[in-house]
């Protein structure tokens, strides 16, 4: 299932959606079907990915959060 980035032509919100098969996506904010698919860079595995992220503060090291780049990194 590919993850695509969209911008709604009606409310101008930007969001990401998993698109399955021939499913026609709708805006989660206003339910419009007038969407523009945005260009996005593919994610590449990092050689730094591991249990510790460079630059993480000491208070974050104990928290079970994903490493940098996973939208949950605590820097």
CSV table of C-alpha atoms in Angstrom, one decimal:
chain,number,residue,atom,x,y,z
A,1,UNK,CA,0.0,0.0,0.0
A,2,UNK,CA,1.7,3.2,-1.1
A,3,UNK,CA,1.6,6.3,1.1
A,4,UNK,CA,0.9,9.4,-0.9
A,5,UNK,CA,0.9,13.1,0.1
A,6,UNK,CA,-2.0,15.2,-1.0
A,7,UNK,CA,-3.2,18.8,-1.0
A,8,UNK,CA,-7.0,19.5,-1.0
A,9,UNK,CA,-8.1,22.0,-3.7
A,10,UNK,CA,-11.0,23.0,-1.6
A,11,UNK,CA,-9.7,23.6,2.0
A,12,UNK,CA,-5.9,23.7,1.0
A,13,UNK,CA,-4.9,21.3,3.8
A,14,UNK,CA,-2.0,18.9,3.2
A,15,UNK,CA,-2.0,15.3,4.5
A,16,UNK,CA,-0.8,11.8,3.8
A,17,UNK,CA,-3.0,8.8,3.0
A,18,UNK,CA,-2.4,5.1,2.4
A,19,UNK,CA,-4.1,4.3,-0.9
A,20,UNK,CA,-5.4,0.8,-1.5
A,21,UNK,CA,-6.0,-0.5,-5.0
A,22,UNK,CA,-8.4,1.7,-6.9
A,23,UNK,CA,-9.7,3.5,-3.8
A,24,UNK,CA,-10.5,7.2,-4.6
A,25,UNK,CA,-9.1,9.3,-1.7
A,26,UNK,CA,-11.1,12.1,0.0
A,27,UNK,CA,-9.9,14.9,2.2
A,28,UNK,CA,-10.1,13.9,5.9
A,29,UNK,CA,-10.8,17.6,6.8
A,30,UNK,CA,-13.6,18.6,4.4
A,31,UNK,CA,-14.4,15.3,2.5
A,32,UNK,CA,-13.7,16.9,-0.9
A,33,UNK,CA,-12.6,14.6,-3.7
A,34,UNK,CA,-10.7,17.4,-5.4
A,35,UNK,CA,-7.1,16.5,-4.4
A,36,UNK,CA,-3.7,17.2,-5.9
A,37,UNK,CA,-1.1,14.5,-5.3
A,38,UNK,CA,2.2,16.1,-4.2
A,39,UNK,CA,5.7,15.2,-5.1
A,40,UNK,CA,7.5,13.5,-2.2
A,41,UNK,CA,11.0,12.1,-1.8
A,42,UNK,CA,11.2,8.4,-1.2
A,43,UNK,CA,12.4,7.3,2.3
A,44,UNK,CA,15.8,5.7,2.3
A,45,UNK,CA,17.1,3.6,5.1
A,46,UNK,CA,19.7,5.4,7.1
A,47,UNK,CA,22.9,3.9,8.3
A,48,UNK,CA,22.5,5.9,11.6
A,49,UNK,CA,19.1,4.2,12.4
A,50,UNK,CA,19.4,2.4,15.6
A,51,UNK,CA,18.4,2.5,19.2
A,52,UNK,CA,20.2,5.8,19.8
A,53,UNK,CA,19.8,9.0,17.7
A,54,UNK,CA,22.6,11.5,17.5
A,55,UNK,CA,21.4,14.7,19.2
A,56,UNK,CA,18.7,13.2,21.4
A,57,UNK,CA,18.6,14.9,24.8
A,58,UNK,CA,19.3,12.8,27.9
A,59,UNK,CA,15.7,13.2,29.1
A,60,UNK,CA,14.4,11.5,25.9
A,61,UNK,CA,16.8,8.6,25.9
A,62,UNK,CA,14.7,6.7,28.5
A,63,UNK,CA,11.5,7.1,26.5
A,64,UNK,CA,10.4,4.3,24.1
A,65,UNK,CA,10.1,6.5,21.1
A,66,UNK,CA,11.2,5.6,17.6
A,67,UNK,CA,14.4,6.9,16.3
A,68,UNK,CA,14.7,10.2,14.2
A,69,UNK,CA,12.6,10.4,11.1
A,70,UNK,CA,9.7,8.4,12.4
A,71,UNK,CA,7.6,11.5,13.3
A,72,UNK,CA,8.1,10.6,17.0
A,73,UNK,CA,11.7,11.4,17.6
A,74,UNK,CA,12.3,13.3,20.7
A,75,UNK,CA,15.2,15.7,20.1
